[in-house]
């Protein structure tokens, strides 16, 4: 069973790499065949990861967060699932699939390096509150990380839109930044460009692309390579609004996760908060995303400022998971590698 | 063209500015800046950054050994860090001041918002004044054959069924309806809950007491006061809020179950709590399952070995009882001592090292100067695990001065003025055989008899009657209020029903959404249809039904 689980994990990892290539292929060549290939690869990989998770749970007899390998598996499983069923199916964000699949594949590669044989939990880790706590934190972390990826893409895209004078009306301009390049002669084309902003297809990206080709004719705009990929991202506004919705959904989950952790701490050690490094970092993550939610409603912070906060929050989640587990000891450190 | 702008109007809710006379404006500017969202965001970022420091620099409360190591490795910086409070970031005055300032800024923001919110709620319960109503001509209107009263009650019934809060109707047939007020209410509650949380933390810190009870299997312990505890600490107000009850804890049984690899799978204390000879509770205490009674909680914290021995000198029993041992870590053994200051001649000290699951292995010197390193075939004793399959006790006798006039450890001997005079092995009666007995004869006519292998249990006893319920309440309020704060969206309707005598009445209404305007368009359309139906389905009047045209003055 353990071997089945490990083999499925590797298969899922390989499929995620294929999906990464597929999604980028879709973005570059705009062919629906690539999209179908990528979606099938990601979906199959997701099913393999499910098999890996079930196998692991069967062997170890506890929820899949006894060590970093198991936790990585659970986090990427939730993240890819959310992308497939919410991001792609509901919000029509297939263009960002490459970034999500790549993130999952990278995290899982690191997880594979940190592989640990299935083992039993020590007494302090056997508690229903702990199971509940880790489950919430895991789901919350996956979603917040997903939101952070979207916001980082937003930052790239919003800059691109500004450079190409395609700023959408809701983009943040209150911070006083002037677009660095604004071709006056193309101003008339802008509305039709934005009109193509429909979920689920590449119409807007194609329009943007043709726009930038025209400009390239003027010899005014930068290189094709990166801006080609960036051009095909969903519009900055859609990235931002999807990220906001996901983070808004994840924030209470993270909050409850921290509360459940405090309850467990009270039962296991007799104190509900002790500023242990893991606790401190979950507090830091919470504070940063709280700042993000406030920033979303504040002039001068909405848009770029808020997005930067979300990206910092996503980084804090990764630090909380990797740096704290591997280098900083604490009461949580016995979860170990 | 409509684009989803889910939160464009949110900031309106956060920037409630009271109508102050212009004279006070100068003073107000600083005040307003203080409670602006920008300040709050900046403070949150500062809190996050400062907290990082506390997770990187070792902290006294979570890893004291690392602090000592740092202090010895970097003398100067250690001293500086200590002075500034970097080893106790989360209790340092500047950290608490920072959190205090964040709370103050929150308070500065919350007070006017709460006042405005309460005013708005009471406005909704009152009779609206005619002058406060925005002009509704040019908004949605329809005529009905019903009389004004009939139409009014039909519409009010309809809205009430759909969870709208309604004001009363004034003399000219006007009333207000509102939904989603819990966005602001939830947001306010959420922020207020942090004051409750701060209070809970303060209560816990100032009123709790906490200490460890070390109880050997089959013995009792009395919760009398700090002298009976190990590692006791209490808040300044603890004697007033969490008094020592003086109950007795009897450890009837202590059980450890081991896995195949020798690591503990579970450990359980079976305890009886007695007060004045009367039994209060009998229960198992284990990790993650504390015992709670009368405002006190008992946690399973740790355990160790406490073999029962009988020491006699020249046939006379000089010590009989358990020897509480510390885990020495050396080859997996535990270590304890028996001090015999009244021994005939020089003072005597016995050092007992217990190997619960012993095995002889070839000696491996950690120190090259160790003489045994050159000895061929030298053996060493190790314990394979904590599971007592083959227990062995190495008893070493020392003679000389125990130096009992100085502070002493109960787990070890001060060997400065002692010399080793003999060493013997022994085991417990159940494991004894012809090679290894349960009694060791040592120089000076001292004999040590191993009676029974028992354990002690470390139970943490904590009194925190008020802090925990307060914290639980704060956390519940915070979580429950977070959902409406994020997801509810407030919208308001103004409705005016004018009596037109015999021809019935005219219904005029308009509305506004304060958040999620994208959702309000369809909702308003739907309400319009429902109102038309409820009022008797007559022709709609003027066309434009836009929420944008009607904003409250």
Short mmCIF file of C-alpha atoms in Angstrom, two decimals, chain B residues 146-525:
data_model
loop_
_atom_site.label_atom_id
_atom_site.label_comp_id
_atom_site.label_asym_id
_atom_site.label_seq_id
_atom_site.Cartn_x
_atom_site.Cartn_y
_atom_site.Cartn_z
CA UNK B 146 -55.65 49.63 -3.18
CA UNK B 147 -55.92 52.29 -0.54
CA UNK B 148 -52.67 53.62 0.91
CA UNK B 149 -53.09 51.62 4.12
CA UNK B 150 -53.79 48.39 2.29
CA UNK B 151 -50.89 48.87 -0.10
CA UNK B 152 -48.60 49.80 2.76
CA UNK B 153 -49.38 46.73 4.82
CA UNK B 154 -49.13 44.46 1.77
CA UNK B 155 -45.69 45.80 0.90
CA UNK B 156 -44.51 45.71 4.50
CA UNK B 157 -45.63 42.09 4.81
CA UNK B 158 -43.74 41.24 1.65
CA UNK B 159 -40.53 42.92 2.76
CA UNK B 160 -40.69 41.51 6.28
CA UNK B 161 -40.97 38.01 4.86
CA UNK B 162 -37.80 38.67 2.91
CA UNK B 163 -35.82 39.69 6.02
CA UNK B 164 -35.96 43.44 5.50
CA UNK B 165 -35.93 45.58 8.63
CA UNK B 166 -38.67 48.18 8.47
CA UNK B 167 -39.06 51.55 10.10
CA UNK B 168 -42.50 52.71 11.17
CA UNK B 169 -44.69 54.60 8.74
CA UNK B 170 -44.92 58.37 9.17
CA UNK B 171 -47.85 60.67 8.56
CA UNK B 172 -47.33 60.95 4.82
CA UNK B 173 -46.98 57.21 4.23
CA UNK B 174 -43.19 57.01 4.11
CA UNK B 175 -41.01 54.28 5.60
CA UNK B 176 -37.51 52.87 5.35
CA UNK B 177 -36.43 49.29 4.76
CA UNK B 178 -32.96 47.94 5.20
CA UNK B 179 -31.05 44.69 4.91
CA UNK B 180 -27.47 43.63 5.47
CA UNK B 181 -26.83 45.93 8.42
CA UNK B 182 -24.78 43.09 9.91
CA UNK B 183 -21.89 44.00 7.64
CA UNK B 184 -21.10 46.99 9.75
CA UNK B 185 -22.43 45.32 12.91
CA UNK B 186 -20.30 42.24 12.29
CA UNK B 187 -17.26 44.29 11.50
CA UNK B 188 -17.70 46.28 14.71
CA UNK B 189 -18.20 43.14 16.81
CA UNK B 190 -15.17 41.53 15.22
CA UNK B 191 -12.98 44.48 16.15
CA UNK B 192 -14.47 44.85 19.61
CA UNK B 193 -13.75 41.18 20.27
CA UNK B 194 -10.03 42.01 20.30
CA UNK B 195 -10.54 44.13 23.37
CA UNK B 196 -12.19 41.15 25.01
CA UNK B 197 -9.27 38.99 23.92
CA UNK B 198 -6.79 41.48 25.36
CA UNK B 199 -8.77 41.48 28.59
CA UNK B 200 -8.73 37.67 28.63
CA UNK B 201 -4.95 37.62 28.14
CA UNK B 202 -4.49 40.17 30.92
CA UNK B 203 -6.73 38.16 33.25
CA UNK B 204 -4.84 34.94 32.49
CA UNK B 205 -1.46 36.56 33.06
CA UNK B 206 -2.38 38.28 36.30
CA UNK B 207 -4.61 35.69 37.97
CA UNK B 208 -3.37 32.25 37.05
CA UNK B 209 -1.11 29.96 39.02
CA UNK B 210 0.71 27.04 37.54
CA UNK B 211 3.11 24.42 38.81
CA UNK B 212 4.15 20.83 38.48
CA UNK B 213 3.27 18.07 40.90
CA UNK B 214 5.72 15.17 40.94
CA UNK B 215 3.89 12.11 42.29
CA UNK B 216 5.30 8.60 42.60
CA UNK B 217 2.96 5.74 41.78
CA UNK B 218 0.99 4.74 44.84
CA UNK B 219 1.64 7.95 46.75
CA UNK B 220 -0.28 11.17 47.29
CA UNK B 221 0.44 14.86 46.85
CA UNK B 222 -1.19 17.83 48.55
CA UNK B 223 -1.98 21.01 46.67
CA UNK B 224 -1.16 23.18 49.65
CA UNK B 225 0.79 26.13 48.29
CA UNK B 226 3.85 26.96 46.30
CA UNK B 227 6.21 24.81 48.42
CA UNK B 228 4.57 21.62 47.20
CA UNK B 229 5.07 22.50 43.53
CA UNK B 230 7.97 22.21 41.13
CA UNK B 231 8.48 25.16 38.79
CA UNK B 232 5.73 27.17 40.39
CA UNK B 233 4.64 30.52 39.00
CA UNK B 234 1.68 32.76 39.67
CA UNK B 235 0.27 36.09 38.59
CA UNK B 236 0.18 39.03 40.95
CA UNK B 237 -3.53 38.71 41.60
CA UNK B 238 -3.60 34.92 41.72
CA UNK B 239 -4.15 34.72 45.50
CA UNK B 240 -7.40 36.67 45.12
CA UNK B 241 -8.85 34.88 42.11
CA UNK B 242 -7.37 31.39 42.03
CA UNK B 243 -6.82 30.27 45.59
CA UNK B 244 -5.14 27.02 46.52
CA UNK B 245 -7.83 24.58 47.53
CA UNK B 246 -5.60 22.25 49.50
CA UNK B 247 -6.92 19.10 47.85
CA UNK B 248 -5.03 15.84 47.75
CA UNK B 249 -4.12 13.98 44.58
CA UNK B 250 -3.53 10.24 44.87
CA UNK B 251 -1.74 8.60 41.94
CA UNK B 252 -3.23 5.11 42.03
CA UNK B 253 -1.68 3.90 38.84
CA UNK B 254 0.56 5.11 36.07
CA UNK B 255 0.76 3.31 32.75
CA UNK B 256 2.97 3.67 29.74
CA UNK B 257 2.42 1.66 26.59
CA UNK B 258 5.29 1.31 24.15
CA UNK B 259 5.51 0.78 20.44
CA UNK B 260 7.76 -1.85 18.86
CA UNK B 261 10.54 0.70 18.45
CA UNK B 262 10.45 1.48 22.17
CA UNK B 263 8.98 4.96 21.86
CA UNK B 264 6.02 5.71 24.14
CA UNK B 265 2.62 5.37 22.46
CA UNK B 266 0.64 6.72 25.39
CA UNK B 267 0.99 7.50 29.07
CA UNK B 268 -1.86 7.71 31.52
CA UNK B 269 -2.19 8.67 35.19
CA UNK B 270 -5.11 7.23 37.11
CA UNK B 271 -5.76 9.74 39.84
CA UNK B 272 -8.15 10.30 42.70
CA UNK B 273 -8.75 13.82 43.98
CA UNK B 274 -9.70 14.07 47.64
CA UNK B 275 -10.78 17.05 49.68
CA UNK B 276 -11.04 16.70 53.45
CA UNK B 277 -10.99 12.92 53.10
CA UNK B 278 -13.94 13.05 50.70
CA UNK B 279 -13.41 11.79 47.18
CA UNK B 280 -14.13 14.46 44.53
CA UNK B 281 -13.13 12.84 41.24
CA UNK B 282 -11.50 9.70 39.96
CA UNK B 283 -10.30 9.81 36.40
CA UNK B 284 -7.56 9.12 33.89
CA UNK B 285 -5.36 12.05 32.91
CA UNK B 286 -3.41 11.75 29.70
CA UNK B 287 -1.80 13.97 27.11
CA UNK B 288 -4.51 16.03 25.39
CA UNK B 289 -7.02 14.97 28.04
CA UNK B 290 -6.70 17.10 31.15
CA UNK B 291 -8.89 16.70 34.22
CA UNK B 292 -10.90 19.72 35.18
CA UNK B 293 -12.68 20.41 38.44
CA UNK B 294 -13.57 23.45 40.49
CA UNK B 295 -11.60 25.94 38.37
CA UNK B 296 -8.43 23.84 38.45
CA UNK B 297 -7.06 21.77 35.59
CA UNK B 298 -4.61 18.90 35.85
CA UNK B 299 -2.51 18.05 32.80
CA UNK B 300 -0.30 15.07 32.09
CA UNK B 301 3.07 16.64 31.42
CA UNK B 302 5.77 14.01 31.84
CA UNK B 303 7.01 11.01 33.75
CA UNK B 304 10.16 9.32 34.93
CA UNK B 305 11.57 6.51 37.03
CA UNK B 306 11.29 6.22 40.80
CA UNK B 307 12.56 2.79 41.94
CA UNK B 308 11.70 1.91 45.52
CA UNK B 309 14.79 0.95 47.52
CA UNK B 310 15.65 -0.08 51.07
CA UNK B 311 19.11 0.96 52.27
CA UNK B 312 20.51 -0.56 55.45
CA UNK B 313 23.74 0.09 57.26
CA UNK B 314 24.95 -2.70 59.52
CA UNK B 315 21.52 -4.31 59.40
CA UNK B 316 19.68 -1.13 60.38
CA UNK B 317 17.36 0.44 57.76
CA UNK B 318 18.53 4.02 57.08
CA UNK B 319 16.42 4.81 54.06
CA UNK B 320 13.33 3.22 52.64
CA UNK B 321 11.29 4.66 49.82
CA UNK B 322 11.28 5.75 46.17
CA UNK B 323 14.29 7.42 44.53
CA UNK B 324 13.02 9.98 42.03
CA UNK B 325 15.31 9.90 39.03
CA UNK B 326 16.17 12.39 36.31
CA UNK B 327 16.63 11.27 32.73
CA UNK B 328 20.38 11.72 32.35
CA UNK B 329 20.43 11.01 28.64
CA UNK B 330 23.72 9.14 29.01
CA UNK B 331 23.27 5.81 27.20
CA UNK B 332 19.55 6.07 27.85
CA UNK B 333 19.82 5.80 31.62
CA UNK B 334 18.09 7.59 34.48
CA UNK B 335 19.90 8.84 37.52
CA UNK B 336 19.01 9.38 41.17
CA UNK B 337 20.74 9.62 44.55
CA UNK B 338 20.33 8.66 48.17
CA UNK B 339 22.18 10.91 50.62
CA UNK B 340 23.18 9.46 53.95
CA UNK B 341 24.59 12.34 56.03
CA UNK B 342 24.26 10.50 59.34
CA UNK B 343 26.29 7.52 58.22
CA UNK B 344 28.86 6.26 60.72
CA UNK B 345 32.25 7.76 60.04
CA UNK B 346 32.28 9.89 56.89
CA UNK B 347 29.10 10.99 55.11
CA UNK B 348 27.96 8.58 52.39
CA UNK B 349 26.20 9.17 49.10
CA UNK B 350 24.72 6.56 46.79
CA UNK B 351 24.34 7.18 43.08
CA UNK B 352 21.84 4.96 41.27
CA UNK B 353 21.80 4.67 37.51
CA UNK B 354 18.90 2.79 35.99
CA UNK B 355 19.03 1.15 32.57
CA UNK B 356 15.43 0.03 31.92
CA UNK B 357 16.29 -2.24 28.98
CA UNK B 358 20.00 -2.86 29.30
CA UNK B 359 22.40 -4.35 26.84
CA UNK B 360 26.18 -4.77 26.88
CA UNK B 361 27.93 -3.28 23.87
CA UNK B 362 31.61 -2.87 22.91
CA UNK B 363 32.95 0.27 24.49
CA UNK B 364 33.19 3.31 22.23
CA UNK B 365 35.17 6.12 23.74
CA UNK B 366 33.88 9.59 23.24
CA UNK B 367 36.99 10.91 24.99
CA UNK B 368 40.36 9.52 23.74
CA UNK B 369 41.96 10.03 27.18
CA UNK B 370 39.49 7.62 28.77
CA UNK B 371 41.69 4.72 30.05
CA UNK B 372 39.03 2.19 29.07
CA UNK B 373 39.54 3.16 25.42
CA UNK B 374 42.88 1.28 25.39
CA UNK B 375 41.50 -1.74 27.26
CA UNK B 376 40.75 -4.60 24.83
CA UNK B 377 37.26 -6.05 25.07
CA UNK B 378 35.90 -3.27 27.28
CA UNK B 379 32.13 -3.24 27.48
CA UNK B 380 29.63 -0.51 28.02
CA UNK B 381 26.08 -0.58 29.25
CA UNK B 382 23.32 1.04 27.27
CA UNK B 383 19.55 1.03 27.47
CA UNK B 384 17.87 0.14 24.23
CA UNK B 385 14.65 1.87 25.17
CA UNK B 386 12.54 3.18 27.99
CA UNK B 387 10.52 -0.04 28.01
CA UNK B 388 11.61 -1.93 31.20
CA UNK B 389 12.26 -5.35 29.69
CA UNK B 390 15.66 -5.92 31.37
CA UNK B 391 16.16 -3.36 34.09
CA UNK B 392 19.62 -2.93 35.60
CA UNK B 393 20.68 -0.56 38.36
CA UNK B 394 24.32 0.46 38.79
CA UNK B 395 24.88 1.58 42.37
CA UNK B 396 27.98 3.61 43.18
CA UNK B 397 28.94 4.53 46.72
CA UNK B 398 30.80 7.72 47.54
CA UNK B 399 32.36 8.77 50.84
CA UNK B 400 33.43 12.19 52.04
CA UNK B 401 31.62 15.49 52.45
CA UNK B 402 28.16 15.81 50.86
CA UNK B 403 28.39 19.62 51.30
CA UNK B 404 24.78 19.80 52.44
CA UNK B 405 25.35 23.38 53.64
CA UNK B 406 25.14 24.50 50.02
CA UNK B 407 22.18 24.53 47.60
CA UNK B 408 21.81 21.02 46.27
CA UNK B 409 20.25 19.13 43.41
CA UNK B 410 17.98 16.31 44.49
CA UNK B 411 18.99 14.26 41.46
CA UNK B 412 22.79 14.31 41.79
CA UNK B 413 25.67 14.45 44.25
CA UNK B 414 28.09 17.32 44.63
CA UNK B 415 31.23 15.28 44.07
CA UNK B 416 33.83 17.97 44.88
CA UNK B 417 34.60 16.45 48.30
CA UNK B 418 33.57 12.86 47.60
CA UNK B 419 35.53 9.81 46.49
CA UNK B 420 34.18 6.67 44.91
CA UNK B 421 34.57 3.64 47.19
CA UNK B 422 32.65 0.91 45.38
CA UNK B 423 30.23 -0.04 42.62
CA UNK B 424 27.73 -2.90 42.34
CA UNK B 425 24.97 -4.05 39.96
CA UNK B 426 21.49 -5.15 40.95
CA UNK B 427 18.07 -5.66 39.45
CA UNK B 428 14.51 -5.89 40.69
CA UNK B 429 13.07 -9.03 42.33
CA UNK B 430 10.93 -9.96 39.32
CA UNK B 431 14.01 -9.98 37.04
CA UNK B 432 16.53 -11.41 39.51
CA UNK B 433 18.45 -14.59 38.64
CA UNK B 434 21.53 -16.43 39.93
CA UNK B 435 23.86 -14.00 38.16
CA UNK B 436 22.16 -10.80 39.21
CA UNK B 437 20.36 -10.44 42.52
CA UNK B 438 18.14 -7.72 43.87
CA UNK B 439 20.49 -6.72 46.68
CA UNK B 440 23.87 -5.01 46.37
CA UNK B 441 26.43 -5.17 49.17
CA UNK B 442 28.66 -2.13 49.26
CA UNK B 443 31.69 -1.11 51.36
CA UNK B 444 31.04 0.14 54.88
CA UNK B 445 28.45 -2.60 55.49
CA UNK B 446 25.88 -0.78 53.37
CA UNK B 447 23.36 -2.90 51.51
CA UNK B 448 20.91 -1.65 48.96
CA UNK B 449 17.82 -3.72 48.27
CA UNK B 450 15.78 -2.96 45.16
CA UNK B 451 12.15 -3.43 46.17
CA UNK B 452 10.04 -2.35 43.22
CA UNK B 453 10.41 -0.51 39.92
CA UNK B 454 7.92 2.33 39.91
CA UNK B 455 7.46 5.52 37.98
CA UNK B 456 6.57 9.04 38.94
CA UNK B 457 4.16 11.17 36.96
CA UNK B 458 4.56 14.89 36.39
CA UNK B 459 1.18 16.58 36.47
CA UNK B 460 0.82 20.27 35.75
CA UNK B 461 -1.75 21.85 38.02
CA UNK B 462 -3.18 25.11 36.75
CA UNK B 463 -5.69 27.52 38.17
CA UNK B 464 -7.12 29.91 35.56
CA UNK B 465 -10.81 30.17 36.30
CA UNK B 466 -11.61 33.39 34.46
CA UNK B 467 -9.09 33.86 31.65
CA UNK B 468 -9.97 30.82 29.57
CA UNK B 469 -13.76 31.37 29.38
CA UNK B 470 -13.13 35.01 28.44
CA UNK B 471 -10.69 34.01 25.71
CA UNK B 472 -13.12 31.39 24.43
CA UNK B 473 -15.90 33.99 24.32
CA UNK B 474 -13.65 36.47 22.48
CA UNK B 475 -12.62 33.86 19.91
CA UNK B 476 -16.24 32.80 19.36
CA UNK B 477 -17.40 36.38 18.86
CA UNK B 478 -14.48 37.08 16.49
CA UNK B 479 -15.14 34.07 14.33
CA UNK B 480 -18.92 34.35 14.24
CA UNK B 481 -18.86 38.07 13.40
CA UNK B 482 -16.25 37.67 10.68
CA UNK B 483 -18.70 36.16 8.18
CA UNK B 484 -21.27 38.97 8.13
CA UNK B 485 -18.38 41.47 8.23
CA UNK B 486 -17.00 40.01 5.00
CA UNK B 487 -20.12 38.80 3.21
CA UNK B 488 -23.17 40.82 4.26
CA UNK B 489 -23.92 43.88 2.17
CA UNK B 490 -26.12 46.70 3.30
CA UNK B 491 -28.83 48.19 1.12
CA UNK B 492 -31.70 50.49 1.87
CA UNK B 493 -35.09 51.23 0.34
CA UNK B 494 -37.16 54.38 0.69
CA UNK B 495 -40.84 53.75 0.17
CA UNK B 496 -43.60 56.33 -0.05
CA UNK B 497 -47.25 55.53 -0.53
CA UNK B 498 -49.45 58.51 -1.34
CA UNK B 499 -53.20 58.24 -1.05
CA UNK B 500 -54.91 59.37 -4.22
CA UNK B 501 -58.44 59.15 -2.84
CA UNK B 502 -60.89 57.12 -4.93
CA UNK B 503 -58.40 56.21 -7.60
CA UNK B 504 -56.31 54.28 -5.13
CA UNK B 505 -52.74 55.21 -4.27
CA UNK B 506 -49.31 55.82 -5.81
CA UNK B 507 -46.31 53.84 -4.63
CA UNK B 508 -42.90 55.44 -5.12
CA UNK B 509 -39.68 53.82 -4.08
CA UNK B 510 -35.95 53.99 -4.60
CA UNK B 511 -33.00 52.20 -3.14
CA UNK B 512 -29.29 52.22 -2.71
CA UNK B 513 -26.66 49.59 -2.10
CA UNK B 514 -23.75 50.56 0.10
CA UNK B 515 -21.72 47.48 -0.88
CA UNK B 516 -21.85 44.98 -3.72
CA UNK B 517 -23.71 47.29 -6.07
CA UNK B 518 -23.36 44.62 -8.73
CA UNK B 519 -25.84 42.43 -6.86
CA UNK B 520 -28.34 45.16 -6.15
CA UNK B 521 -29.49 45.78 -9.72
CA UNK B 522 -31.12 42.36 -10.18
CA UNK B 523 -32.40 42.36 -6.60
CA UNK B 524 -34.06 45.73 -7.10
CA UNK B 525 -35.66 44.53 -10.33
#
